Amino acid sequence: MRFRWVVGVVAWLLAGASVAQGTAGASDPRQRLIEQKIRLVETLINSPAGKNAAYGREAESAALIEKGRQAIDDARQALGEGRHDDAARLVDEALRFASSASRKMAPADGSLSESAQRKTLQDLGDQVEMYRKSLSELAGDRDKGAAARALLAKIDALAGDSRQLSSSGRLGDASKKMAEAYKLAVEEMSRLRAGQEVVLSLKFDTPADEYAYERKRFASNEIMVDMMIGEGRAEGDKRKLVDGFLEEGRRLGAQAEVQANAGKFADAVKVMEQASAQLVRALQSMGLPVF
């Protein structure tokens, strides 16, 4: 997860930074920006995940990481020679290589650290609970109550399996089960609410609490996007569309994280909502009627 987070931060810096005009010198903001980008991309490709790519099963990932390293070396040389346009272009190439490697190496099982797996499981569980509350309200509806109660039973069964797997130490499998519960809740809840305005009543004590919720929602939707890609819902040209939504969502998510770290939680919430909207569009393009 940290490997992906660094990708997001670098992507945000590359996408959001404007290039200064004029002659660049040692103290030129443009040169400092390129140097900062280089350091960030180096952090990415020299991370444990990046270093371990050479020993993994995905040979293409190792090749992409190596291309990233070469692009960074070339960028440093270009920067030293005063070729700032070339340096900026090469850093962009390094990011693309590293980002592609990140997607290919992204673990789908228990290869994450235990703390990361538990955090993922908790975030998914929180999202499932939000949908459960709304379904519980719908359970009393005269027309749709029976379907809502049946859906609750299915969700609770999956969540129960997840908790059992977690208690036995199988955190990766537990997360998969909870992700299934979340996907089922989102998909079926959307169908049950078809033609109705959907409102999830949420109350937060502080903007920081609201941001924490939006961050969890983003992470859960990101997992669901990966699940649906794995199910073959983004074949052919559709994959480019989905990847575009996903990358933009991650860029905005990284931007929100920077704002949150600076204590600007209200602004971070707005940007994180935009990030989640990108993932919703990715899910909708794969046929999931998510709201």
PDB file of C-alpha atoms in Angstrom:
ATOM      1  CA  MET A   1       0.000   0.000   0.000  1.00  0.00           C
ATOM      2  CA  ARG A   2       2.884   2.370   0.753  1.00  0.00           C
ATOM      3  CA  PHE A   3       4.247   1.714  -2.758  1.00  0.00           C
ATOM      4  CA  ARG A   4       0.942   2.839  -4.257  1.00  0.00           C
ATOM      5  CA  TRP A   5       0.751   5.842  -1.932  1.00  0.00           C
ATOM      6  CA  VAL A   6       4.126   7.123  -3.140  1.00  0.00           C
ATOM      7  CA  VAL A   7       2.938   6.697  -6.732  1.00  0.00           C
ATOM      8  CA  GLY A   8      -0.062   8.870  -5.902  1.00  0.00           C
ATOM      9  CA  VAL A   9       2.031  11.603  -4.298  1.00  0.00           C
ATOM     10  CA  VAL A  10       4.424  11.719  -7.224  1.00  0.00           C
ATOM     11  CA  ALA A  11       1.558  11.701  -9.713  1.00  0.00           C
ATOM     12  CA  TRP A  12      -0.066  14.625  -7.945  1.00  0.00           C
ATOM     13  CA  LEU A  13       3.154  16.628  -7.981  1.00  0.00           C
ATOM     14  CA  LEU A  14       3.727  15.920 -11.650  1.00  0.00           C
ATOM     15  CA  ALA A  15       0.161  16.697 -12.654  1.00  0.00           C
ATOM     16  CA  GLY A  16      -0.352  19.700 -10.438  1.00  0.00           C
ATOM     17  CA  ALA A  17       2.935  21.513 -10.844  1.00  0.00           C
ATOM     18  CA  SER A  18       3.228  24.296 -13.408  1.00  0.00           C
ATOM     19  CA  VAL A  19       6.489  24.727 -15.309  1.00  0.00           C
ATOM     20  CA  ALA A  20       8.134  28.099 -14.879  1.00  0.00           C
ATOM     21  CA  GLN A  21       9.239  29.978 -17.983  1.00  0.00           C
ATOM     22  CA  GLY A  22      12.613  31.561 -18.663  1.00  0.00           C
ATOM     23  CA  THR A  23      16.207  30.676 -17.911  1.00  0.00           C
ATOM     24  CA  ALA A  24      16.806  28.171 -15.125  1.00  0.00           C
ATOM     25  CA  GLY A  25      19.598  28.629 -12.675  1.00  0.00           C
ATOM     26  CA  ALA A  26      20.780  26.949  -9.522  1.00  0.00           C
ATOM     27  CA  SER A  27      18.049  28.618  -7.498  1.00  0.00           C
ATOM     28  CA  ASP A  28      15.363  28.436 -10.196  1.00  0.00           C
ATOM     29  CA  PRO A  29      12.068  27.094  -8.791  1.00  0.00           C
ATOM     30  CA  ARG A  30      11.741  24.964 -11.921  1.00  0.00           C
ATOM     31  CA  GLN A  31      15.034  23.230 -11.253  1.00  0.00           C
ATOM     32  CA  ARG A  32      14.169  22.685  -7.604  1.00  0.00           C
ATOM     33  CA  LEU A  33      10.834  21.169  -8.643  1.00  0.00           C
ATOM     34  CA  ILE A  34      12.504  18.735 -11.040  1.00  0.00           C
ATOM     35  CA  GLU A  35      14.994  17.752  -8.351  1.00  0.00           C
ATOM     36  CA  GLN A  36      12.147  17.150  -5.920  1.00  0.00           C
ATOM     37  CA  LYS A  37      10.354  14.981  -8.455  1.00  0.00           C
ATOM     38  CA  ILE A  38      13.527  12.975  -9.025  1.00  0.00           C
ATOM     39  CA  ARG A  39      13.918  12.326  -5.295  1.00  0.00           C
ATOM     40  CA  LEU A  40      10.299  11.236  -4.987  1.00  0.00           C
ATOM     41  CA  VAL A  41      10.470   8.870  -7.950  1.00  0.00           C
ATOM     42  CA  GLU A  42      13.712   7.458  -6.557  1.00  0.00           C
ATOM     43  CA  THR A  43      11.913   6.819  -3.280  1.00  0.00           C
ATOM     44  CA  LEU A  44       9.323   4.889  -5.231  1.00  0.00           C
ATOM     45  CA  ILE A  45      11.632   2.686  -7.297  1.00  0.00           C
ATOM     46  CA  ASN A  46      13.994   2.119  -4.361  1.00  0.00           C
ATOM     47  CA  SER A  47      11.198   1.105  -2.007  1.00  0.00           C
ATOM     48  CA  PRO A  48      11.196  -2.520  -0.769  1.00  0.00           C
ATOM     49  CA  ALA A  49       8.502  -3.364  -3.306  1.00  0.00           C
ATOM     50  CA  GLY A  50      10.532  -1.827  -6.113  1.00  0.00           C
ATOM     51  CA  LYS A  51      13.736  -3.581  -5.060  1.00  0.00           C
ATOM     52  CA  ASN A  52      11.951  -6.916  -4.728  1.00  0.00           C
ATOM     53  CA  ALA A  53      10.543  -6.675  -8.253  1.00  0.00           C
ATOM     54  CA  ALA A  54      13.669  -8.337  -9.611  1.00  0.00           C
ATOM     55  CA  TYR A  55      12.921 -11.430  -7.531  1.00  0.00           C
ATOM     56  CA  GLY A  56       9.189 -11.600  -8.134  1.00  0.00           C
ATOM     57  CA  ARG A  57       7.126 -13.593 -10.585  1.00  0.00           C
ATOM     58  CA  GLU A  58       6.208 -10.603 -12.723  1.00  0.00           C
ATOM     59  CA  ALA A  59       9.193 -10.155 -15.037  1.00  0.00           C
ATOM     60  CA  GLU A  60       7.613  -7.157 -16.732  1.00  0.00           C
ATOM     61  CA  SER A  61       7.507  -5.294 -13.426  1.00  0.00           C
ATOM     62  CA  ALA A  62      11.254  -5.712 -12.987  1.00  0.00           C
ATOM     63  CA  ALA A  63      11.826  -4.406 -16.509  1.00  0.00           C
ATOM     64  CA  LEU A  64       9.615  -1.385 -15.851  1.00  0.00           C
ATOM     65  CA  ILE A  65      11.454  -0.583 -12.608  1.00  0.00           C
ATOM     66  CA  GLU A  66      14.777  -0.799 -14.441  1.00  0.00           C
ATOM     67  CA  LYS A  67      13.494   1.544 -17.159  1.00  0.00           C
ATOM     68  CA  GLY A  68      12.439   3.924 -14.410  1.00  0.00           C
ATOM     69  CA  ARG A  69      15.928   3.894 -12.912  1.00  0.00           C
ATOM     70  CA  GLN A  70      17.494   4.561 -16.315  1.00  0.00           C
ATOM     71  CA  ALA A  71      15.084   7.430 -16.967  1.00  0.00           C
ATOM     72  CA  ILE A  72      16.019   8.995 -13.621  1.00  0.00           C
ATOM     73  CA  ASP A  73      19.745   8.688 -14.440  1.00  0.00           C
ATOM     74  CA  ASP A  74      19.135  10.357 -17.796  1.00  0.00           C
ATOM     75  CA  ALA A  75      17.049  13.060 -16.115  1.00  0.00           C
ATOM     76  CA  ARG A  76      19.879  13.849 -13.710  1.00  0.00           C
ATOM     77  CA  GLN A  77      22.300  14.143 -16.609  1.00  0.00           C
ATOM     78  CA  ALA A  78      19.936  16.400 -18.531  1.00  0.00           C
ATOM     79  CA  LEU A  79      19.438  18.563 -15.465  1.00  0.00           C
ATOM     80  CA  GLY A  80      23.182  18.875 -14.971  1.00  0.00           C
ATOM     81  CA  GLU A  81      23.539  20.015 -18.567  1.00  0.00           C
ATOM     82  CA  GLY A  82      20.799  22.606 -18.179  1.00  0.00           C
ATOM     83  CA  ARG A  83      18.323  20.752 -20.423  1.00  0.00           C
ATOM     84  CA  HIS A  84      15.344  21.277 -18.153  1.00  0.00           C
ATOM     85  CA  ASP A  85      12.663  20.346 -20.683  1.00  0.00           C
ATOM     86  CA  ASP A  86      14.366  17.014 -21.304  1.00  0.00           C
ATOM     87  CA  ALA A  87      14.800  16.450 -17.568  1.00  0.00           C
ATOM     88  CA  ALA A  88      11.123  17.091 -16.877  1.00  0.00           C
ATOM     89  CA  ARG A  89      10.093  14.752 -19.695  1.00  0.00           C
ATOM     90  CA  LEU A  90      12.376  11.987 -18.435  1.00  0.00           C
ATOM     91  CA  VAL A  91      11.013  12.254 -14.898  1.00  0.00           C
ATOM     92  CA  ASP A  92       7.509  11.908 -16.334  1.00  0.00           C
ATOM     93  CA  GLU A  93       8.634   8.771 -18.148  1.00  0.00           C
ATOM     94  CA  ALA A  94      10.148   7.389 -14.941  1.00  0.00           C
ATOM     95  CA  LEU A  95       6.844   7.899 -13.155  1.00  0.00           C
ATOM     96  CA  ARG A  96       4.909   6.116 -15.898  1.00  0.00           C
ATOM     97  CA  PHE A  97       7.255   3.138 -15.723  1.00  0.00           C
ATOM     98  CA  ALA A  98       7.100   2.987 -11.928  1.00  0.00           C
ATOM     99  CA  SER A  99       3.332   3.462 -11.841  1.00  0.00           C
ATOM    100  CA  SER A 100       2.817   0.635 -14.325  1.00  0.00           C
ATOM    101  CA  ALA A 101       5.076  -1.598 -12.253  1.00  0.00           C
ATOM    102  CA  SER A 102       3.106  -0.688  -9.150  1.00  0.00           C
ATOM    103  CA  ARG A 103      -0.171  -1.841 -10.689  1.00  0.00           C
ATOM    104  CA  LYS A 104       1.358  -5.130 -11.788  1.00  0.00           C
ATOM    105  CA  MET A 105       2.947  -5.801  -8.411  1.00  0.00           C
ATOM    106  CA  ALA A 106      -0.036  -4.704  -6.326  1.00  0.00           C
ATOM    107  CA  PRO A 107      -0.690  -7.608  -3.927  1.00  0.00           C
ATOM    108  CA  ALA A 108      -4.152  -9.161  -3.943  1.00  0.00           C
ATOM    109  CA  ASP A 109      -3.594 -11.472  -0.989  1.00  0.00           C
ATOM    110  CA  GLY A 110      -1.780 -11.646   2.305  1.00  0.00           C
ATOM    111  CA  SER A 111       1.522 -10.264   1.046  1.00  0.00           C
ATOM    112  CA  LEU A 112       0.784  -6.954   2.755  1.00  0.00           C
ATOM    113  CA  SER A 113       2.003  -6.401   6.273  1.00  0.00           C
ATOM    114  CA  GLU A 114      -0.322  -7.564   9.023  1.00  0.00           C
ATOM    115  CA  SER A 115      -1.088  -3.998  10.089  1.00  0.00           C
ATOM    116  CA  ALA A 116      -1.936  -3.016   6.493  1.00  0.00           C
ATOM    117  CA  GLN A 117      -4.197  -6.043   6.108  1.00  0.00           C
ATOM    118  CA  ARG A 118      -6.003  -5.261   9.347  1.00  0.00           C
ATOM    119  CA  LYS A 119      -6.454  -1.640   8.278  1.00  0.00           C
ATOM    120  CA  THR A 120      -7.896  -2.743   4.929  1.00  0.00           C
ATOM    121  CA  LEU A 121     -10.229  -5.166   6.659  1.00  0.00           C
ATOM    122  CA  GLN A 122     -11.383  -2.500   9.112  1.00  0.00           C
ATOM    123  CA  ASP A 123     -12.038   0.028   6.352  1.00  0.00           C
ATOM    124  CA  LEU A 124     -14.092  -2.474   4.377  1.00  0.00           C
ATOM    125  CA  GLY A 125     -16.014  -3.456   7.491  1.00  0.00           C
ATOM    126  CA  ASP A 126     -16.847   0.173   8.224  1.00  0.00           C
ATOM    127  CA  GLN A 127     -18.218   0.637   4.711  1.00  0.00           C
ATOM    128  CA  VAL A 128     -20.291  -2.533   4.940  1.00  0.00           C
ATOM    129  CA  GLU A 129     -21.762  -1.303   8.212  1.00  0.00           C
ATOM    130  CA  MET A 130     -22.847   1.966   6.619  1.00  0.00           C
ATOM    131  CA  TYR A 131     -24.784   0.067   3.979  1.00  0.00           C
ATOM    132  CA  ARG A 132     -26.238  -2.259   6.610  1.00  0.00           C
ATOM    133  CA  LYS A 133     -27.759   0.718   8.412  1.00  0.00           C
ATOM    134  CA  SER A 134     -29.434   1.937   5.265  1.00  0.00           C
ATOM    135  CA  LEU A 135     -30.645  -1.577   4.427  1.00  0.00           C
ATOM    136  CA  SER A 136     -32.053  -1.966   7.929  1.00  0.00           C
ATOM    137  CA  GLU A 137     -34.152   1.136   7.329  1.00  0.00           C
ATOM    138  CA  LEU A 138     -35.323  -0.262   4.007  1.00  0.00           C
ATOM    139  CA  ALA A 139     -36.208  -3.600   5.637  1.00  0.00           C
ATOM    140  CA  GLY A 140     -39.444  -2.073   6.919  1.00  0.00           C
ATOM    141  CA  ASP A 141     -40.562  -0.968   3.475  1.00  0.00           C
ATOM    142  CA  ARG A 142     -43.796  -2.626   2.343  1.00  0.00           C
ATOM    143  CA  ASP A 143     -42.613  -3.333  -1.210  1.00  0.00           C
ATOM    144  CA  LYS A 144     -38.886  -3.864  -0.822  1.00  0.00           C
ATOM    145  CA  GLY A 145     -38.580  -4.990   2.792  1.00  0.00           C
ATOM    146  CA  ALA A 146     -38.358  -8.714   2.022  1.00  0.00           C
ATOM    147  CA  ALA A 147     -35.589  -8.190  -0.553  1.00  0.00           C
ATOM    148  CA  ALA A 148     -33.727  -5.909   1.852  1.00  0.00           C
ATOM    149  CA  ARG A 149     -33.897  -8.492   4.633  1.00  0.00           C
ATOM    150  CA  ALA A 150     -32.682 -11.244   2.304  1.00  0.00           C
ATOM    151  CA  LEU A 151     -29.789  -9.035   1.219  1.00  0.00           C
ATOM    152  CA  LEU A 152     -28.910  -8.287   4.844  1.00  0.00           C
ATOM    153  CA  ALA A 153     -28.743 -12.009   5.549  1.00  0.00           C
ATOM    154  CA  LYS A 154     -26.316 -12.557   2.660  1.00  0.00           C
ATOM    155  CA  ILE A 155     -24.135  -9.631   3.702  1.00  0.00           C
ATOM    156  CA  ASP A 156     -24.084 -10.762   7.317  1.00  0.00           C
ATOM    157  CA  ALA A 157     -23.097 -14.276   6.259  1.00  0.00           C
ATOM    158  CA  LEU A 158     -20.142 -12.976   4.252  1.00  0.00           C
ATOM    159  CA  ALA A 159     -19.126 -10.606   7.054  1.00  0.00           C
ATOM    160  CA  GLY A 160     -19.368 -13.485   9.532  1.00  0.00           C
ATOM    161  CA  ASP A 161     -17.113 -15.625   7.351  1.00  0.00           C
ATOM    162  CA  SER A 162     -14.683 -12.710   7.191  1.00  0.00           C
ATOM    163  CA  ARG A 163     -14.567 -12.360  10.968  1.00  0.00           C
ATOM    164  CA  GLN A 164     -14.008 -16.096  11.372  1.00  0.00           C
ATOM    165  CA  LEU A 165     -11.136 -16.052   8.888  1.00  0.00           C
ATOM    166  CA  SER A 166      -9.660 -13.031  10.638  1.00  0.00           C
ATOM    167  CA  SER A 167      -9.804 -14.715  14.034  1.00  0.00           C
ATOM    168  CA  SER A 168      -7.846 -17.649  12.614  1.00  0.00           C
ATOM    169  CA  GLY A 169      -5.164 -15.336  11.251  1.00  0.00           C
ATOM    170  CA  ARG A 170      -6.138 -15.556   7.587  1.00  0.00           C
ATOM    171  CA  LEU A 171      -6.305 -11.804   7.076  1.00  0.00           C
ATOM    172  CA  GLY A 172      -5.950 -11.831   3.291  1.00  0.00           C
ATOM    173  CA  ASP A 173      -8.875 -14.232   2.886  1.00  0.00           C
ATOM    174  CA  ALA A 174     -10.846 -12.260   5.467  1.00  0.00           C
ATOM    175  CA  SER A 175     -10.407  -9.072   3.443  1.00  0.00           C
ATOM    176  CA  LYS A 176     -11.552 -10.832   0.297  1.00  0.00           C
ATOM    177  CA  LYS A 177     -14.729 -12.004   2.028  1.00  0.00           C
ATOM    178  CA  MET A 178     -15.430  -8.544   3.412  1.00  0.00           C
ATOM    179  CA  ALA A 179     -14.784  -7.066  -0.033  1.00  0.00           C
ATOM    180  CA  GLU A 180     -17.378  -9.484  -1.437  1.00  0.00           C
ATOM    181  CA  ALA A 181     -19.828  -8.278   1.205  1.00  0.00           C
ATOM    182  CA  TYR A 182     -19.113  -4.662   0.287  1.00  0.00           C
ATOM    183  CA  LYS A 183     -19.505  -5.293  -3.426  1.00  0.00           C
ATOM    184  CA  LEU A 184     -22.781  -7.133  -2.844  1.00  0.00           C
ATOM    185  CA  ALA A 185     -24.066  -4.330  -0.633  1.00  0.00           C
ATOM    186  CA  VAL A 186     -23.215  -1.629  -3.167  1.00  0.00           C
ATOM    187  CA  GLU A 187     -24.584  -3.480  -6.161  1.00  0.00           C
ATOM    188  CA  GLU A 188     -27.828  -4.771  -4.658  1.00  0.00           C
ATOM    189  CA  MET A 189     -28.521  -1.652  -2.625  1.00  0.00           C
ATOM    190  CA  SER A 190     -28.364   0.343  -5.846  1.00  0.00           C
ATOM    191  CA  ARG A 191     -30.903  -1.961  -7.444  1.00  0.00           C
ATOM    192  CA  LEU A 192     -33.222  -1.846  -4.457  1.00  0.00           C
ATOM    193  CA  ARG A 193     -33.056   1.933  -4.423  1.00  0.00           C
ATOM    194  CA  ALA A 194     -33.638   2.241  -8.165  1.00  0.00           C
ATOM    195  CA  GLY A 195     -35.855   5.254  -8.791  1.00  0.00           C
ATOM    196  CA  GLN A 196     -35.416   6.502  -5.227  1.00  0.00           C
ATOM    197  CA  GLU A 197     -33.161   9.188  -3.886  1.00  0.00           C
ATOM    198  CA  VAL A 198     -30.410   7.530  -1.868  1.00  0.00           C
ATOM    199  CA  VAL A 199     -29.282   9.352   1.241  1.00  0.00           C
ATOM    200  CA  LEU A 200     -26.794   7.907   3.696  1.00  0.00           C
ATOM    201  CA  SER A 201     -27.144   9.919   6.890  1.00  0.00           C
ATOM    202  CA  LEU A 202     -23.694  10.654   8.226  1.00  0.00           C
ATOM    203  CA  LYS A 203     -22.717  12.870  11.145  1.00  0.00           C
ATOM    204  CA  PHE A 204     -19.151  13.835  11.976  1.00  0.00           C
ATOM    205  CA  ASP A 205     -17.835  15.634  15.020  1.00  0.00           C
ATOM    206  CA  THR A 206     -14.977  17.319  13.157  1.00  0.00           C
ATOM    207  CA  PRO A 207     -13.795  17.847   9.570  1.00  0.00           C
ATOM    208  CA  ALA A 208     -10.932  15.476  10.412  1.00  0.00           C
ATOM    209  CA  ASP A 209     -13.459  12.721  11.176  1.00  0.00           C
ATOM    210  CA  GLU A 210     -15.252  13.389   7.909  1.00  0.00           C
ATOM    211  CA  TYR A 211     -11.979  13.222   6.018  1.00  0.00           C
ATOM    212  CA  ALA A 212     -11.125   9.906   7.694  1.00  0.00           C
ATOM    213  CA  TYR A 213     -14.467   8.522   6.510  1.00  0.00           C
ATOM    214  CA  GLU A 214     -13.967   9.758   2.941  1.00  0.00           C
ATOM    215  CA  ARG A 215     -10.507   8.240   2.891  1.00  0.00           C
ATOM    216  CA  LYS A 216     -11.923   4.865   3.957  1.00  0.00           C
ATOM    217  CA  ARG A 217     -14.615   5.099   1.301  1.00  0.00           C
ATOM    218  CA  PHE A 218     -12.001   5.815  -1.345  1.00  0.00           C
ATOM    219  CA  ALA A 219      -9.857   2.867  -0.250  1.00  0.00           C
ATOM    220  CA  SER A 220     -12.846   0.515  -0.281  1.00  0.00           C
ATOM    221  CA  ASN A 221     -13.901   1.626  -3.760  1.00  0.00           C
ATOM    222  CA  GLU A 222     -10.324   1.209  -4.951  1.00  0.00           C
ATOM    223  CA  ILE A 223     -10.398  -2.394  -3.768  1.00  0.00           C
ATOM    224  CA  MET A 224     -13.689  -2.933  -5.579  1.00  0.00           C
ATOM    225  CA  VAL A 225     -12.269  -1.496  -8.813  1.00  0.00           C
ATOM    226  CA  ASP A 226      -9.392  -3.971  -8.571  1.00  0.00           C
ATOM    227  CA  MET A 227     -11.853  -6.800  -7.901  1.00  0.00           C
ATOM    228  CA  MET A 228     -13.925  -6.011 -10.987  1.00  0.00           C
ATOM    229  CA  ILE A 229     -10.837  -5.674 -13.158  1.00  0.00           C
ATOM    230  CA  GLY A 230      -9.831  -9.104 -11.883  1.00  0.00           C
ATOM    231  CA  GLU A 231     -13.257 -10.418 -12.904  1.00  0.00           C
ATOM    232  CA  GLY A 232     -12.607  -9.326 -16.478  1.00  0.00           C
ATOM    233  CA  ARG A 233     -15.025  -6.379 -16.430  1.00  0.00           C
ATOM    234  CA  ALA A 234     -12.509  -4.026 -18.079  1.00  0.00           C
ATOM    235  CA  GLU A 235     -11.348  -5.835 -21.175  1.00  0.00           C
ATOM    236  CA  GLY A 236     -10.100  -4.146 -24.339  1.00  0.00           C
ATOM    237  CA  ASP A 237     -10.569  -0.419 -24.788  1.00  0.00           C
ATOM    238  CA  LYS A 238     -12.636  -0.233 -21.615  1.00  0.00           C
ATOM    239  CA  ARG A 239      -9.481  -0.897 -19.593  1.00  0.00           C
ATOM    240  CA  LYS A 240      -7.987   2.398 -20.764  1.00  0.00           C
ATOM    241  CA  LEU A 241     -11.113   4.215 -19.636  1.00  0.00           C
ATOM    242  CA  VAL A 242     -11.061   2.512 -16.237  1.00  0.00           C
ATOM    243  CA  ASP A 243      -7.340   3.131 -15.783  1.00  0.00           C
ATOM    244  CA  GLY A 244      -7.878   6.796 -16.588  1.00  0.00           C
ATOM    245  CA  PHE A 245     -10.538   7.152 -13.892  1.00  0.00           C
ATOM    246  CA  LEU A 246      -8.375   5.201 -11.448  1.00  0.00           C
ATOM    247  CA  GLU A 247      -5.262   7.265 -12.031  1.00  0.00           C
ATOM    248  CA  GLU A 248      -7.169  10.543 -11.730  1.00  0.00           C
ATOM    249  CA  GLY A 249      -8.791   9.300  -8.535  1.00  0.00           C
ATOM    250  CA  ARG A 250      -5.414   8.425  -7.056  1.00  0.00           C
ATOM    251  CA  ARG A 251      -3.992  11.782  -8.097  1.00  0.00           C
ATOM    252  CA  LEU A 252      -6.829  13.597  -6.357  1.00  0.00           C
ATOM    253  CA  GLY A 253      -6.548  11.282  -3.363  1.00  0.00           C
ATOM    254  CA  ALA A 254      -2.879  12.127  -2.989  1.00  0.00           C
ATOM    255  CA  GLN A 255      -3.716  15.828  -3.263  1.00  0.00           C
ATOM    256  CA  ALA A 256      -6.304  15.438  -0.503  1.00  0.00           C
ATOM    257  CA  GLU A 257      -3.758  13.655   1.675  1.00  0.00           C
ATOM    258  CA  VAL A 258      -1.335  16.561   1.326  1.00  0.00           C
ATOM    259  CA  GLN A 259      -4.084  18.997   2.336  1.00  0.00           C
ATOM    260  CA  ALA A 260      -5.070  16.827   5.300  1.00  0.00           C
ATOM    261  CA  ASN A 261      -1.457  16.617   6.472  1.00  0.00           C
ATOM    262  CA  ALA A 262      -1.416  20.414   6.428  1.00  0.00           C
ATOM    263  CA  GLY A 263      -4.516  20.484   8.637  1.00  0.00           C
ATOM    264  CA  LYS A 264      -6.819  21.686   5.845  1.00  0.00           C
ATOM    265  CA  PHE A 265      -9.406  18.986   6.441  1.00  0.00           C
ATOM    266  CA  ALA A 266     -12.397  20.810   4.970  1.00  0.00           C
ATOM    267  CA  ASP A 267     -10.542  21.267   1.685  1.00  0.00           C
ATOM    268  CA  ALA A 268      -9.250  17.704   1.856  1.00  0.00           C
ATOM    269  CA  VAL A 269     -12.801  16.364   2.202  1.00  0.00           C
ATOM    270  CA  LYS A 270     -13.912  18.150  -0.964  1.00  0.00           C
ATOM    271  CA  VAL A 271     -10.977  16.830  -2.966  1.00  0.00           C
ATOM    272  CA  MET A 272     -11.350  13.297  -1.589  1.00  0.00           C
ATOM    273  CA  GLU A 273     -15.023  13.348  -2.602  1.00  0.00           C
ATOM    274  CA  GLN A 274     -13.882  14.221  -6.124  1.00  0.00           C
ATOM    275  CA  ALA A 275     -11.384  11.347  -5.964  1.00  0.00           C
ATOM    276  CA  SER A 276     -14.105   8.900  -4.928  1.00  0.00           C
ATOM    277  CA  ALA A 277     -16.321  10.183  -7.736  1.00  0.00           C
ATOM    278  CA  GLN A 278     -13.638   9.111 -10.207  1.00  0.00           C
ATOM    279  CA  LEU A 279     -13.681   5.586  -8.798  1.00  0.00           C
ATOM    280  CA  VAL A 280     -17.469   5.540  -8.947  1.00  0.00           C
ATOM    281  CA  ARG A 281     -17.225   6.402 -12.645  1.00  0.00           C
ATOM    282  CA  ALA A 282     -14.742   3.542 -13.089  1.00  0.00           C
ATOM    283  CA  LEU A 283     -17.148   1.142 -11.378  1.00  0.00           C
ATOM    284  CA  GLN A 284     -20.101   2.387 -13.406  1.00  0.00           C
ATOM    285  CA  SER A 285     -18.157   1.942 -16.644  1.00  0.00           C
ATOM    286  CA  MET A 286     -17.700  -1.720 -15.660  1.00  0.00           C
ATOM    287  CA  GLY A 287     -21.417  -2.187 -15.161  1.00  0.00           C
ATOM    288  CA  LEU A 288     -21.755  -1.709 -11.404  1.00  0.00           C
ATOM    289  CA  PRO A 289     -24.779   0.523 -10.605  1.00  0.00           C
ATOM    290  CA  VAL A 290     -23.021   2.240  -7.743  1.00  0.00           C
ATOM    291  CA  PHE A 291     -24.214   5.595  -6.385  1.00  0.00           C
TER     292      PHE A 291
END
